[in-house]
PDB file of C-alpha atoms and ligand atoms in Angstrom:
ATOM      1  CA  MET A   1      10.072   9.136   5.595  1.00  0.00           C
ATOM      2  CA  ARG A   2       7.646   9.748   2.710  1.00  0.00           C
ATOM      3  CA  VAL A   3       8.993   9.184  -0.795  1.00  0.00           C
ATOM      4  CA  ALA A   4       7.186  10.318  -3.948  1.00  0.00           C
ATOM      5  CA  VAL A   5       7.546   8.036  -6.957  1.00  0.00           C
ATOM      6  CA  GLY A   6       6.602   8.779 -10.548  1.00  0.00           C
ATOM      7  CA  CYS A   7       7.435   7.556 -14.032  1.00  0.00           C
ATOM      8  CA  ASP A   8       6.389   7.524 -17.664  1.00  0.00           C
ATOM      9  CA  HIS A   9       5.941   4.401 -19.802  1.00  0.00           C
ATOM     10  CA  GLY A  10       9.709   4.213 -20.424  1.00  0.00           C
ATOM     11  CA  GLY A  11      10.504   4.135 -16.731  1.00  0.00           C
ATOM     12  CA  TYR A  12       7.637   1.903 -15.662  1.00  0.00           C
ATOM     13  CA  VAL A  13       9.808  -1.227 -15.920  1.00  0.00           C
ATOM     14  CA  LEU A  14      11.718  -0.062 -12.824  1.00  0.00           C
ATOM     15  CA  LYS A  15       8.811   1.174 -10.703  1.00  0.00           C
ATOM     16  CA  ALA A  16       7.763  -2.004  -8.880  1.00  0.00           C
ATOM     17  CA  ARG A  17      11.334  -2.751  -7.783  1.00  0.00           C
ATOM     18  CA  VAL A  18      11.920   0.855  -6.736  1.00  0.00           C
ATOM     19  CA  VAL A  19       8.733   0.852  -4.657  1.00  0.00           C
ATOM     20  CA  SER A  20       9.511  -2.500  -2.986  1.00  0.00           C
ATOM     21  CA  THR A  21      13.059  -1.337  -2.243  1.00  0.00           C
ATOM     22  CA  LEU A  22      11.843   1.903  -0.656  1.00  0.00           C
ATOM     23  CA  GLU A  23       9.268   0.019   1.419  1.00  0.00           C
ATOM     24  CA  ASP A  24      11.959  -2.428   2.531  1.00  0.00           C
ATOM     25  CA  LEU A  25      13.970   0.606   3.679  1.00  0.00           C
ATOM     26  CA  GLY A  26      11.013   1.698   5.813  1.00  0.00           C
ATOM     27  CA  ALA A  27       9.702   4.466   3.575  1.00  0.00           C
ATOM     28  CA  GLU A  28       6.064   5.298   2.938  1.00  0.00           C
ATOM     29  CA  VAL A  29       5.689   5.495  -0.840  1.00  0.00           C
ATOM     30  CA  VAL A  30       3.344   7.965  -2.534  1.00  0.00           C
ATOM     31  CA  ASP A  31       2.802   6.795  -6.118  1.00  0.00           C
ATOM     32  CA  PHE A  32       2.065   9.444  -8.748  1.00  0.00           C
ATOM     33  CA  GLY A  33       1.850   6.936 -11.663  1.00  0.00           C
ATOM     34  CA  THR A  34       1.993   6.048 -14.493  1.00  0.00           C
ATOM     35  CA  ASP A  35       0.805   2.475 -14.280  1.00  0.00           C
ATOM     36  CA  SER A  36       1.644   0.937 -17.639  1.00  0.00           C
ATOM     37  CA  ALA A  37       4.557   0.424 -19.998  1.00  0.00           C
ATOM     38  CA  GLU A  38       2.140   0.025 -22.903  1.00  0.00           C
ATOM     39  CA  ILE A  39       0.348   3.369 -22.865  1.00  0.00           C
ATOM     40  CA  SER A  40       2.529   6.282 -23.976  1.00  0.00           C
ATOM     41  CA  VAL A  41       2.332   9.271 -21.627  1.00  0.00           C
ATOM     42  CA  ASP A  42       4.170  12.573 -21.324  1.00  0.00           C
ATOM     43  CA  TYR A  43       6.969  12.489 -18.736  1.00  0.00           C
ATOM     44  CA  PRO A  44       6.925  16.208 -17.758  1.00  0.00           C
ATOM     45  CA  LYS A  45       3.731  16.002 -15.720  1.00  0.00           C
ATOM     46  CA  PHE A  46       5.057  13.081 -13.663  1.00  0.00           C
ATOM     47  CA  GLY A  47       8.311  14.941 -12.991  1.00  0.00           C
ATOM     48  CA  GLU A  48       6.310  18.008 -11.982  1.00  0.00           C
ATOM     49  CA  SER A  49       4.013  16.030  -9.654  1.00  0.00           C
ATOM     50  CA  VAL A  50       6.909  14.411  -7.812  1.00  0.00           C
ATOM     51  CA  GLY A  51       8.853  17.676  -7.749  1.00  0.00           C
ATOM     52  CA  LYS A  52       5.913  19.552  -6.233  1.00  0.00           C
ATOM     53  CA  ALA A  53       5.360  16.838  -3.631  1.00  0.00           C
ATOM     54  CA  VAL A  54       8.985  17.158  -2.505  1.00  0.00           C
ATOM     55  CA  ALA A  55       9.291  20.946  -2.767  1.00  0.00           C
ATOM     56  CA  SER A  56       6.084  21.448  -0.767  1.00  0.00           C
ATOM     57  CA  GLY A  57       7.340  19.201   2.035  1.00  0.00           C
ATOM     58  CA  ASP A  58       4.513  16.700   1.581  1.00  0.00           C
ATOM     59  CA  CYS A  59       7.199  14.153   0.702  1.00  0.00           C
ATOM     60  CA  ASP A  60      10.802  14.093   1.930  1.00  0.00           C
ATOM     61  CA  LEU A  61      12.362  12.600  -1.195  1.00  0.00           C
ATOM     62  CA  GLY A  62      11.429  11.519  -4.710  1.00  0.00           C
ATOM     63  CA  VAL A  63      12.354   8.911  -7.294  1.00  0.00           C
ATOM     64  CA  ILE A  64      11.406   9.535 -10.921  1.00  0.00           C
ATOM     65  CA  MET A  65      11.883   7.308 -13.939  1.00  0.00           C
ATOM     66  CA  CYS A  66      11.619   7.664 -17.705  1.00  0.00           C
ATOM     67  CA  GLY A  67      13.460   5.992 -20.582  1.00  0.00           C
ATOM     68  CA  THR A  68      16.753   7.692 -19.788  1.00  0.00           C
ATOM     69  CA  GLY A  69      15.966   9.582 -16.589  1.00  0.00           C
ATOM     70  CA  ILE A  70      16.914  12.768 -18.401  1.00  0.00           C
ATOM     71  CA  GLY A  71      13.619  14.246 -19.571  1.00  0.00           C
ATOM     72  CA  ILE A  72      11.791  13.662 -16.329  1.00  0.00           C
ATOM     73  CA  SER A  73      14.726  15.120 -14.350  1.00  0.00           C
ATOM     74  CA  ILE A  74      14.641  18.279 -16.465  1.00  0.00           C
ATOM     75  CA  ALA A  75      10.922  18.630 -15.705  1.00  0.00           C
ATOM     76  CA  ALA A  76      11.343  18.030 -11.963  1.00  0.00           C
ATOM     77  CA  ASN A  77      14.176  20.550 -11.803  1.00  0.00           C
ATOM     78  CA  LYS A  78      11.784  23.261 -13.028  1.00  0.00           C
ATOM     79  CA  VAL A  79      10.121  23.123  -9.602  1.00  0.00           C
ATOM     80  CA  LYS A  80      11.848  25.517  -7.227  1.00  0.00           C
ATOM     81  CA  GLY A  81      13.650  23.684  -4.451  1.00  0.00           C
ATOM     82  CA  VAL A  82      14.091  20.433  -6.341  1.00  0.00           C
ATOM     83  CA  ARG A  83      17.587  19.042  -6.788  1.00  0.00           C
ATOM     84  CA  ALA A  84      16.963  16.122  -9.144  1.00  0.00           C
ATOM     85  CA  ALA A  85      19.976  14.091 -10.265  1.00  0.00           C
ATOM     86  CA  VAL A  86      20.177  11.510 -13.031  1.00  0.00           C
ATOM     87  CA  VAL A  87      21.963   8.537 -11.508  1.00  0.00           C
ATOM     88  CA  THR A  88      23.317   5.532 -13.387  1.00  0.00           C
ATOM     89  CA  ASN A  89      25.529   3.854 -10.784  1.00  0.00           C
ATOM     90  CA  THR A  90      26.051   3.590  -7.026  1.00  0.00           C
ATOM     91  CA  TYR A  91      29.023   5.996  -7.052  1.00  0.00           C
ATOM     92  CA  MET A  92      26.783   8.746  -8.407  1.00  0.00           C
ATOM     93  CA  ALA A  93      24.013   7.709  -6.001  1.00  0.00           C
ATOM     94  CA  LYS A  94      26.298   8.140  -2.976  1.00  0.00           C
ATOM     95  CA  LEU A  95      27.931  11.370  -4.130  1.00  0.00           C
ATOM     96  CA  THR A  96      24.705  13.074  -5.142  1.00  0.00           C
ATOM     97  CA  LYS A  97      23.474  12.710  -1.547  1.00  0.00           C
ATOM     98  CA  ASN A  98      26.879  13.446   0.088  1.00  0.00           C
ATOM     99  CA  HIS A  99      27.582  16.565  -1.969  1.00  0.00           C
ATOM    100  CA  ASN A 100      24.403  17.735  -3.766  1.00  0.00           C
ATOM    101  CA  ASN A 101      21.860  16.649  -1.143  1.00  0.00           C
ATOM    102  CA  ALA A 102      19.762  15.499  -4.098  1.00  0.00           C
ATOM    103  CA  ASN A 103      16.185  15.316  -2.917  1.00  0.00           C
ATOM    104  CA  VAL A 104      15.117  13.528  -6.101  1.00  0.00           C
ATOM    105  CA  ILE A 105      16.904  10.915  -8.192  1.00  0.00           C
ATOM    106  CA  ALA A 106      16.054  10.093 -11.784  1.00  0.00           C
ATOM    107  CA  LEU A 107      16.545   6.621 -13.254  1.00  0.00           C
ATOM    108  CA  GLY A 108      16.402   5.366 -16.845  1.00  0.00           C
ATOM    109  CA  GLY A 109      14.330   2.269 -17.557  1.00  0.00           C
ATOM    110  CA  ARG A 110      16.179   1.835 -20.858  1.00  0.00           C
ATOM    111  CA  VAL A 111      19.581   2.468 -19.289  1.00  0.00           C
ATOM    112  CA  ILE A 112      19.828   0.447 -16.068  1.00  0.00           C
ATOM    113  CA  SER A 113      18.516  -2.923 -14.871  1.00  0.00           C
ATOM    114  CA  GLU A 114      16.097  -3.505 -11.998  1.00  0.00           C
ATOM    115  CA  ASP A 115      18.996  -4.828  -9.889  1.00  0.00           C
ATOM    116  CA  GLU A 116      21.009  -1.675 -10.585  1.00  0.00           C
ATOM    117  CA  ALA A 117      17.996   0.481  -9.726  1.00  0.00           C
ATOM    118  CA  GLU A 118      17.650  -1.291  -6.378  1.00  0.00           C
ATOM    119  CA  ASP A 119      21.351  -0.805  -5.570  1.00  0.00           C
ATOM    120  CA  ILE A 120      21.154   2.872  -6.541  1.00  0.00           C
ATOM    121  CA  VAL A 121      18.040   3.537  -4.460  1.00  0.00           C
ATOM    122  CA  ARG A 122      19.517   1.764  -1.408  1.00  0.00           C
ATOM    123  CA  THR A 123      22.806   3.668  -1.717  1.00  0.00           C
ATOM    124  CA  TRP A 124      21.218   7.098  -2.172  1.00  0.00           C
ATOM    125  CA  PHE A 125      18.545   6.586   0.486  1.00  0.00           C
ATOM    126  CA  THR A 126      21.045   5.526   3.159  1.00  0.00           C
ATOM    127  CA  ALA A 127      23.827   7.993   2.270  1.00  0.00           C
ATOM    128  CA  GLU A 128      24.105  11.233   4.220  1.00  0.00           C
ATOM    129  CA  TYR A 129      24.559  14.831   3.154  1.00  0.00           C
ATOM    130  CA  GLU A 130      27.956  16.112   4.285  1.00  0.00           C
ATOM    131  CA  GLY A 131      27.137  19.834   4.534  1.00  0.00           C
ATOM    132  CA  GLY A 132      30.160  22.095   5.077  1.00  0.00           C
ATOM    133  CA  ARG A 133      31.615  23.449   1.829  1.00  0.00           C
ATOM    134  CA  HIS A 134      28.808  21.735  -0.073  1.00  0.00           C
ATOM    135  CA  GLN A 135      26.186  23.877   1.658  1.00  0.00           C
ATOM    136  CA  ARG A 136      27.854  27.017   0.320  1.00  0.00           C
ATOM    137  CA  ARG A 137      27.381  25.631  -3.193  1.00  0.00           C
ATOM    138  CA  LEU A 138      23.773  24.659  -2.597  1.00  0.00           C
ATOM    139  CA  ASP A 139      23.173  28.161  -1.262  1.00  0.00           C
ATOM    140  CA  ILE A 140      24.527  29.526  -4.552  1.00  0.00           C
ATOM    141  CA  ILE A 141      22.075  27.296  -6.428  1.00  0.00           C
ATOM    142  CA  SER A 142      19.232  28.601  -4.243  1.00  0.00           C
ATOM    143  CA  LYS A 143      20.294  32.150  -5.076  1.00  0.00           C
ATOM    144  CA  ILE A 144      20.190  31.321  -8.785  1.00  0.00           C
ATOM    145  CA  GLU A 145      16.671  29.994  -8.243  1.00  0.00           C
ATOM    146  CA  ASP A 146      15.646  33.143  -6.400  1.00  0.00           C
ATOM    147  CA  GLU A 147      16.950  35.296  -9.227  1.00  0.00           C
ATOM    148  CA  ASN A 148      15.474  33.276 -12.080  1.00  0.00           C
ATOM    149  CA  PHE A 149      12.256  31.660 -10.887  1.00  0.00           C
ATOM    150  CA  LYS A 150       9.022  33.622 -10.622  1.00  0.00           C
TER     151      LYS A 150
HETATM  152  C1  RB5 B   1       9.743   8.351 -24.067  1.00  0.00           C
HETATM  153  O1  RB5 B   1       9.798   7.663 -25.267  1.00  0.00           O
HETATM  154  C2  RB5 B   1      11.125   8.897 -23.708  1.00  0.00           C
HETATM  155  O2  RB5 B   1      11.411   9.988 -24.507  1.00  0.00           O
HETATM  156  C3  RB5 B   1      11.173   9.263 -22.245  1.00  0.00           C
HETATM  157  O3  RB5 B   1      10.873   8.139 -21.483  1.00  0.00           O
HETATM  158  C4  RB5 B   1      12.497   9.760 -21.733  1.00  0.00           C
HETATM  159  O4  RB5 B   1      13.541   8.918 -22.069  1.00  0.00           O
HETATM  160  C5  RB5 B   1      12.812  11.171 -22.021  1.00  0.00           C
HETATM  161  O5  RB5 B   1      13.843  11.711 -21.591  1.00  0.00           O
END
């Protein structure tokens, strides 16, 4: 399993723990940066890089981080095929895999702790998509993409 990871300066505080957690789970991590909390960078390009890595199939999943998780998730969701979910607790982490088959999760370095990030990543990574009625809804989302993306 290859997992793309990317963040801006606001999410950098979580990156090392997210990477070590993914590696502990057996994943191969592909790191798209950034590499500092001190140098201000623009989150959209990191969301786009991770989104493209997942949508292209080069990576199976992605974890993105900014101050809140919100901006970088909006950017990643502009890549067709990405289902990026902002997650702030393990309940959301489980359900966004079970129901939304989220292929990317977005975490906020100014919202959650490193311990919470580890719990969220473990929960989401090990949870399973349930399919069934949820696939019908994901198919509707794909249709919206087809109608609205170039
Ligand atoms: C950067 O200051 C901050 O705006 C960014 O990390 C993120 O929180 C945006 O949604």
